[in-house]
Coordinates of C-alpha atoms in Angstrom, one line a residue:
Chain J
M3 CA 167.9 117.5 59.4
S4 CA 171.0 118.7 61.4
R5 CA 174.4 117.2 61.7
F6 CA 175.5 115.8 65.0
T7 CA 178.9 114.6 66.1
V8 CA 178.6 111.3 68.0
E9 CA 181.3 109.9 70.1
V10 CA 181.5 106.1 70.6
L11 CA 183.7 104.6 73.2
V12 CA 184.4 100.9 72.8
T13 CA 186.0 99.2 75.8
P14 CA 186.9 95.6 76.7
R15 CA 184.4 94.0 79.0
P16 CA 185.2 94.2 82.6
G17 CA 187.0 91.0 83.7
L18 CA 188.3 90.3 80.3
L19 CA 192.0 90.2 80.0
D20 CA 193.3 93.5 78.5
P21 CA 197.0 93.0 77.7
Q22 CA 197.4 96.5 76.3
G23 CA 196.0 98.0 79.5
K24 CA 198.3 95.8 81.5
A25 CA 201.4 96.7 79.6
I26 CA 200.6 100.5 79.9
H27 CA 199.9 100.0 83.7
H28 CA 203.3 98.4 84.1
A29 CA 204.9 101.2 82.2
L30 CA 203.1 103.8 84.3
A31 CA 204.1 102.0 87.5
S32 CA 207.8 102.0 86.5
L33 CA 207.5 105.8 86.0
G34 CA 206.4 106.1 89.5
Y35 CA 202.7 106.5 89.0
D36 CA 202.0 104.1 91.8
T37 CA 198.6 105.5 92.6
I38 CA 197.2 104.5 89.2
E39 CA 195.6 101.2 90.1
D40 CA 194.3 99.9 86.8
V41 CA 194.4 100.8 83.1
R42 CA 192.1 99.6 80.4
V43 CA 192.4 100.5 76.8
G44 CA 189.5 100.9 74.3
K45 CA 189.0 103.0 71.3
A46 CA 187.1 106.2 70.4
I47 CA 185.2 106.5 67.2
Y48 CA 183.7 109.8 66.0
L49 CA 180.8 109.9 63.6
E50 CA 179.1 112.7 61.8
V51 CA 175.4 111.9 61.6
A52 CA 172.6 113.6 59.9
A53 CA 169.4 113.3 62.1
G54 CA 166.4 115.2 63.2
S55 CA 167.4 115.1 66.9
P56 CA 170.3 114.0 69.1
A57 CA 168.2 111.1 70.3
E58 CA 167.7 110.0 66.7
A59 CA 171.4 110.3 66.0
T60 CA 172.2 108.3 69.1
E61 CA 169.7 105.6 68.3
R62 CA 171.2 105.1 64.8
V63 CA 174.7 104.9 66.2
E64 CA 173.8 102.5 68.9
E65 CA 172.3 100.2 66.2
A66 CA 175.6 100.6 64.3
C67 CA 177.5 99.6 67.5
R68 CA 175.5 96.4 67.9
K69 CA 176.1 95.5 64.2
L70 CA 179.6 96.6 63.6
L71 CA 181.4 99.0 65.8
A72 CA 181.6 96.8 68.9
N73 CA 182.0 93.0 69.3
P74 CA 179.1 92.0 71.6
V75 CA 181.2 89.0 72.8
T76 CA 184.1 91.0 74.2
E77 CA 183.3 94.7 74.2
D78 CA 181.0 97.3 75.7
F79 CA 180.2 100.5 74.1
R80 CA 179.0 103.9 75.2
V81 CA 177.5 106.4 72.8
T82 CA 177.9 110.0 74.1
A83 CA 175.1 112.1 72.8
A84 CA 175.4 114.2 69.8
T85 CA 176.1 117.9 69.8
E86 CA 174.2 119.8 67.3
G87 CA 176.6 121.1 64.6
A88 CA 176.1 123.5 61.8
E89 CA 173.9 122.0 59.2
T90 CA 176.2 123.3 56.5
A91 CA 179.5 122.4 57.9
T92 CA 182.2 123.2 55.4
E93 CA 184.4 120.5 54.2
G94 CA 187.8 120.5 55.7
T95 CA 186.9 122.2 58.9
D96 CA 187.0 120.2 62.1
P97 CA 183.6 119.7 63.6
A98 CA 183.1 121.0 67.1
P99 CA 184.3 118.4 69.6
A100 CA 181.4 116.5 71.1
A101 CA 180.3 118.1 74.3
A102 CA 178.9 115.5 76.6
A103 CA 175.2 115.9 76.7
G104 CA 174.2 112.8 78.5
G105 CA 175.8 109.5 77.7
V106 CA 173.5 106.7 76.6
R107 CA 174.0 103.0 76.6
Chain B
M22 CA 184.9 68.0 45.0
K23 CA 184.7 71.8 44.3
V24 CA 186.0 74.0 46.9
A25 CA 185.4 77.8 46.9
V26 CA 188.3 79.8 48.5
I27 CA 187.1 83.4 49.4
T28 CA 189.5 86.2 48.6
F29 CA 189.1 89.4 50.5
P30 CA 191.2 92.5 49.9
G31 CA 194.1 91.7 52.3
S32 CA 193.7 87.9 52.2
N33 CA 197.2 86.4 51.8
C34 CA 196.7 82.7 52.2
D35 CA 194.1 82.1 49.5
Q36 CA 196.8 80.7 47.2
D37 CA 198.0 78.4 49.9
C38 CA 194.5 77.1 50.4
V39 CA 194.0 76.6 46.6
R40 CA 197.3 74.7 46.5
S41 CA 196.2 72.6 49.5
V42 CA 192.9 71.6 47.9
E43 CA 194.8 70.7 44.7
L44 CA 197.3 68.5 46.5
A45 CA 194.5 66.8 48.3
G46 CA 192.8 66.0 45.0
G47 CA 190.0 68.5 44.9
S48 CA 189.1 71.4 42.5
P49 CA 189.5 74.8 44.0
S50 CA 188.4 78.1 42.7
Y51 CA 188.8 81.7 43.9
V52 CA 185.7 83.6 44.8
W53 CA 186.2 87.4 45.1
H54 CA 184.6 88.9 48.2
R55 CA 182.3 91.1 46.1
E56 CA 180.6 88.1 44.5
T57 CA 177.3 87.2 45.9
S58 CA 177.2 83.5 44.9
L59 CA 179.4 80.5 45.7
G60 CA 178.3 78.8 42.5
D61 CA 178.3 75.0 42.7
A62 CA 180.8 74.8 45.4
D63 CA 180.7 71.7 47.7
A64 CA 182.8 73.3 50.4
V65 CA 184.1 76.7 51.3
I66 CA 187.5 77.9 52.8
V67 CA 187.9 81.3 54.3
P68 CA 191.6 81.9 54.2
G69 CA 194.1 83.7 56.4
G70 CA 195.4 87.2 55.9
F71 CA 194.4 90.6 56.9
A72 CA 191.0 91.1 55.3
H73 CA 190.2 94.8 54.9
G74 CA 193.4 95.6 56.7
D75 CA 192.2 94.2 60.1
Y76 CA 190.7 97.7 60.6
L77 CA 188.3 98.1 63.5
R78 CA 188.7 94.4 64.5
P79 CA 190.2 91.4 62.6
G80 CA 187.2 90.1 60.5
G81 CA 184.9 92.8 61.7
I82 CA 184.5 94.4 58.3
A83 CA 185.0 91.3 56.2
R84 CA 182.0 89.8 57.9
F85 CA 179.9 92.3 55.9
S86 CA 181.6 91.7 52.5
P87 CA 178.9 90.9 49.9
I88 CA 179.9 87.2 49.6
M89 CA 179.3 86.6 53.4
D90 CA 175.5 86.3 53.0
A91 CA 176.1 83.4 50.6
V92 CA 178.7 81.8 53.0
I93 CA 176.3 82.2 56.0
D94 CA 173.5 80.5 54.0
F95 CA 175.8 77.8 52.9
G96 CA 176.8 77.0 56.5
R97 CA 173.2 77.1 57.6
D98 CA 172.4 74.5 54.9
G99 CA 175.0 72.3 56.4
G100 CA 177.7 73.0 53.9
L101 CA 181.3 72.4 55.0
I102 CA 183.3 75.5 55.8
V103 CA 186.8 75.9 57.1
G104 CA 188.0 79.2 58.4
I105 CA 191.8 79.4 58.9
C106 CA 193.5 82.2 61.0
N107 CA 191.9 85.4 59.8
G108 CA 189.1 83.1 58.4
F109 CA 188.4 81.9 61.9
Q110 CA 188.2 85.5 63.0
V111 CA 185.7 86.3 60.2
L112 CA 183.5 83.3 61.1
C113 CA 183.4 84.4 64.7
E114 CA 182.5 87.9 63.8
A115 CA 179.8 86.6 61.5
G116 CA 178.3 84.7 64.5
M117 CA 178.9 81.4 62.7
L118 CA 181.2 80.2 65.5
P119 CA 181.0 81.2 69.1
G120 CA 183.5 83.3 70.9
A121 CA 186.1 85.8 69.8
L122 CA 189.8 86.0 69.1
L123 CA 191.5 88.5 71.3
R124 CA 194.9 90.1 71.2
N125 CA 197.7 87.6 72.0
R126 CA 198.6 87.4 75.7
S127 CA 202.1 88.4 74.8
L128 CA 200.9 91.5 72.8
R129 CA 203.3 90.2 70.1
F130 CA 202.6 88.9 66.6
Q131 CA 203.4 85.2 67.0
S132 CA 204.9 83.4 63.9
H133 CA 206.3 80.0 64.5
D134 CA 205.5 76.3 64.4
C135 CA 203.1 74.9 67.1
H136 CA 202.0 71.5 68.1
L137 CA 198.4 70.5 68.2
R138 CA 196.6 67.6 69.8
V139 CA 193.7 66.2 67.6
E140 CA 190.9 66.0 70.2
R141 CA 188.5 64.2 67.9
S142 CA 188.7 62.1 64.8
G143 CA 185.7 61.0 62.7
T144 CA 184.7 64.6 61.9
P145 CA 184.5 65.9 58.3
F146 CA 187.8 67.8 59.2
T147 CA 189.7 65.2 61.1
A148 CA 188.7 61.9 59.7
D149 CA 192.3 61.3 58.4
Y150 CA 193.8 62.0 61.8
A151 CA 193.8 59.7 64.8
R152 CA 192.4 60.9 68.1
G153 CA 195.2 62.1 70.3
Q154 CA 197.6 62.5 67.4
V155 CA 200.1 65.3 67.8
I156 CA 200.6 67.4 64.6
R157 CA 202.8 70.3 63.8
M158 CA 202.1 73.3 61.7
P159 CA 202.8 77.0 61.6
L160 CA 200.8 79.8 63.3
S161 CA 201.0 83.4 62.4
H162 CA 198.8 85.9 64.2
A163 CA 198.5 88.8 66.5
D164 CA 194.9 88.1 67.6
G165 CA 194.6 84.4 68.3
N166 CA 193.7 84.4 71.9
Y167 CA 190.4 82.4 72.0
Y168 CA 187.8 83.7 74.3
A169 CA 184.3 82.6 75.1
D170 CA 182.1 83.3 78.1
P171 CA 182.2 80.5 80.7
G172 CA 178.8 79.0 79.7
T173 CA 179.8 78.8 76.0
L174 CA 183.2 77.4 76.9
A175 CA 181.6 74.7 79.0
G176 CA 179.2 73.9 76.2
L177 CA 182.1 73.6 73.7
E178 CA 183.9 71.2 76.0
A179 CA 180.9 69.1 76.9
D180 CA 179.9 68.6 73.3
G181 CA 183.4 67.7 72.2
R182 CA 183.5 70.7 69.8
V183 CA 187.2 71.5 70.5
L184 CA 189.0 69.7 67.6
F185 CA 192.5 71.0 68.1
R186 CA 194.4 72.1 71.3
Y187 CA 197.9 73.6 71.6
C188 CA 200.2 71.2 73.2
D189 CA 203.9 70.4 73.5
A190 CA 205.7 67.9 71.2
R191 CA 204.6 65.0 73.4
G192 CA 200.9 66.0 73.4
N193 CA 200.8 67.6 76.8
V194 CA 198.4 70.6 77.0
T195 CA 200.4 73.0 79.0
H196 CA 200.5 76.7 79.8
E197 CA 203.9 76.9 78.1
A198 CA 202.6 75.4 74.9
N199 CA 199.9 78.0 74.8
P200 CA 201.1 80.6 72.3
N201 CA 198.5 83.3 72.7
G202 CA 196.5 82.8 75.9
S203 CA 193.6 80.9 74.4
L204 CA 191.2 79.5 77.0
N205 CA 191.8 75.8 77.6
N206 CA 194.6 76.0 74.9
I207 CA 191.9 76.0 72.2
A208 CA 193.3 76.2 68.7
G209 CA 190.2 75.0 66.7
I210 CA 186.5 74.5 67.2
V211 CA 183.4 73.5 65.3
N212 CA 179.9 74.9 65.5
A213 CA 177.1 72.9 67.2
R214 CA 176.1 71.1 63.9
G215 CA 179.7 70.2 63.2
N216 CA 179.9 71.6 59.7
I217 CA 181.9 74.7 60.3
L218 CA 185.5 74.6 61.6
G219 CA 187.6 77.6 62.7
M220 CA 191.2 77.3 63.7
M221 CA 194.1 79.7 64.2
P222 CA 197.1 77.6 63.1
H223 CA 197.8 77.0 59.4
P224 CA 197.2 73.5 57.9
D225 CA 197.6 75.2 54.5
R226 CA 201.2 76.0 55.3
A227 CA 202.0 72.4 56.2
I228 CA 201.1 70.5 53.0
E229 CA 204.4 69.5 51.4
D230 CA 207.9 68.5 52.6
I231 CA 209.5 71.7 51.4
L232 CA 207.4 73.6 53.9
G233 CA 208.8 71.5 56.8
S234 CA 205.6 69.6 57.6
V235 CA 202.9 67.8 55.8
D236 CA 200.6 67.5 58.9
G237 CA 198.0 69.8 57.4
L238 CA 197.3 67.8 54.4
P239 CA 195.1 65.2 56.1
L240 CA 192.7 68.0 57.1
F241 CA 192.1 68.8 53.4
R242 CA 191.8 65.1 52.5
S243 CA 189.2 64.7 55.3
L244 CA 187.3 67.7 53.9
L245 CA 187.3 66.3 50.4
A246 CA 186.3 62.9 51.4
A247 CA 183.5 64.2 53.6
D248 CA 181.7 65.4 50.5
V249 CA 178.6 66.6 52.2
A250 CA 176.2 67.9 49.5
V251 CA 174.5 71.1 50.4
G252 CA 170.8 70.9 50.5
A253 CA 170.9 67.2 49.5
G254 CA 170.2 66.2 53.1
T255 CA 171.3 62.6 52.3
R256 CA 174.2 62.6 54.7
E257 CA 174.3 63.8 58.2
V258 CA 177.3 65.7 59.3
A259 CA 179.1 64.3 62.4

């Protein structure tokens, strides 16, 4: 068993009205960022998962996404694969940030 | 009629719902979310509030509270369930009602009275209203923007499962009267079987004159009169 940091990105479905993204887009446009053509806002969730392999960790988290972390009616999710962390990570230390090792969805 | 009112940590309309049931002549009781049984309840109300702090998504965590298995079974057996505001969000998250409640179009928390057009009478929730009647009650939410995919939405409309729609004081369903961006001005829907209602506005806050409206009371009277016994199977729900 090792510990993996798993990043979950939850985003509103394409085509679904995203009022937060719209508001931020307007703010950016008013600051002169006129080349930014669209903004969508989601959320990032980081999980520390004990598993035998990154694939196993990813699989567990994808299941959790379908059950709880994302709303299947309105949201998509992307699970960015785990990075192997120290098995005995000390409490209080920040885990290494997830290095992208092949996103899955 | 015994009505179980579920209390989640963060529920803040459970007392309003208990009061509503009492005024309508029923016997309410509080059921804490960690319970696993509804006892001998004849109906269930999932009240408004901010269950589990609205963390993750409104209703997203409440949906997995221990009592929810019993609520889901109760609904599956044909028991009458009303979800109000956050309760509506919980029922959608639990898959007991279709669709989802998104952030308000305005991005603002909306808290004001609204007018609703009663789209159907003769249901366990609207028997005491007339079809087309315009009623007034408060709404109070940040995430009340009803969304469903086009196929689901068409089905809801075709089957007459939209019970309440936002409208103006004269009953016109307009863009201006839509407080949150809900598709087709939808304020309240029922499931396919017709025994589960979800609505964003608060009938429980319109039950006595001192509150400024009594237009919510007929909903509770309808519910109590419907008296559909769970599992008895002697009476079909509309």
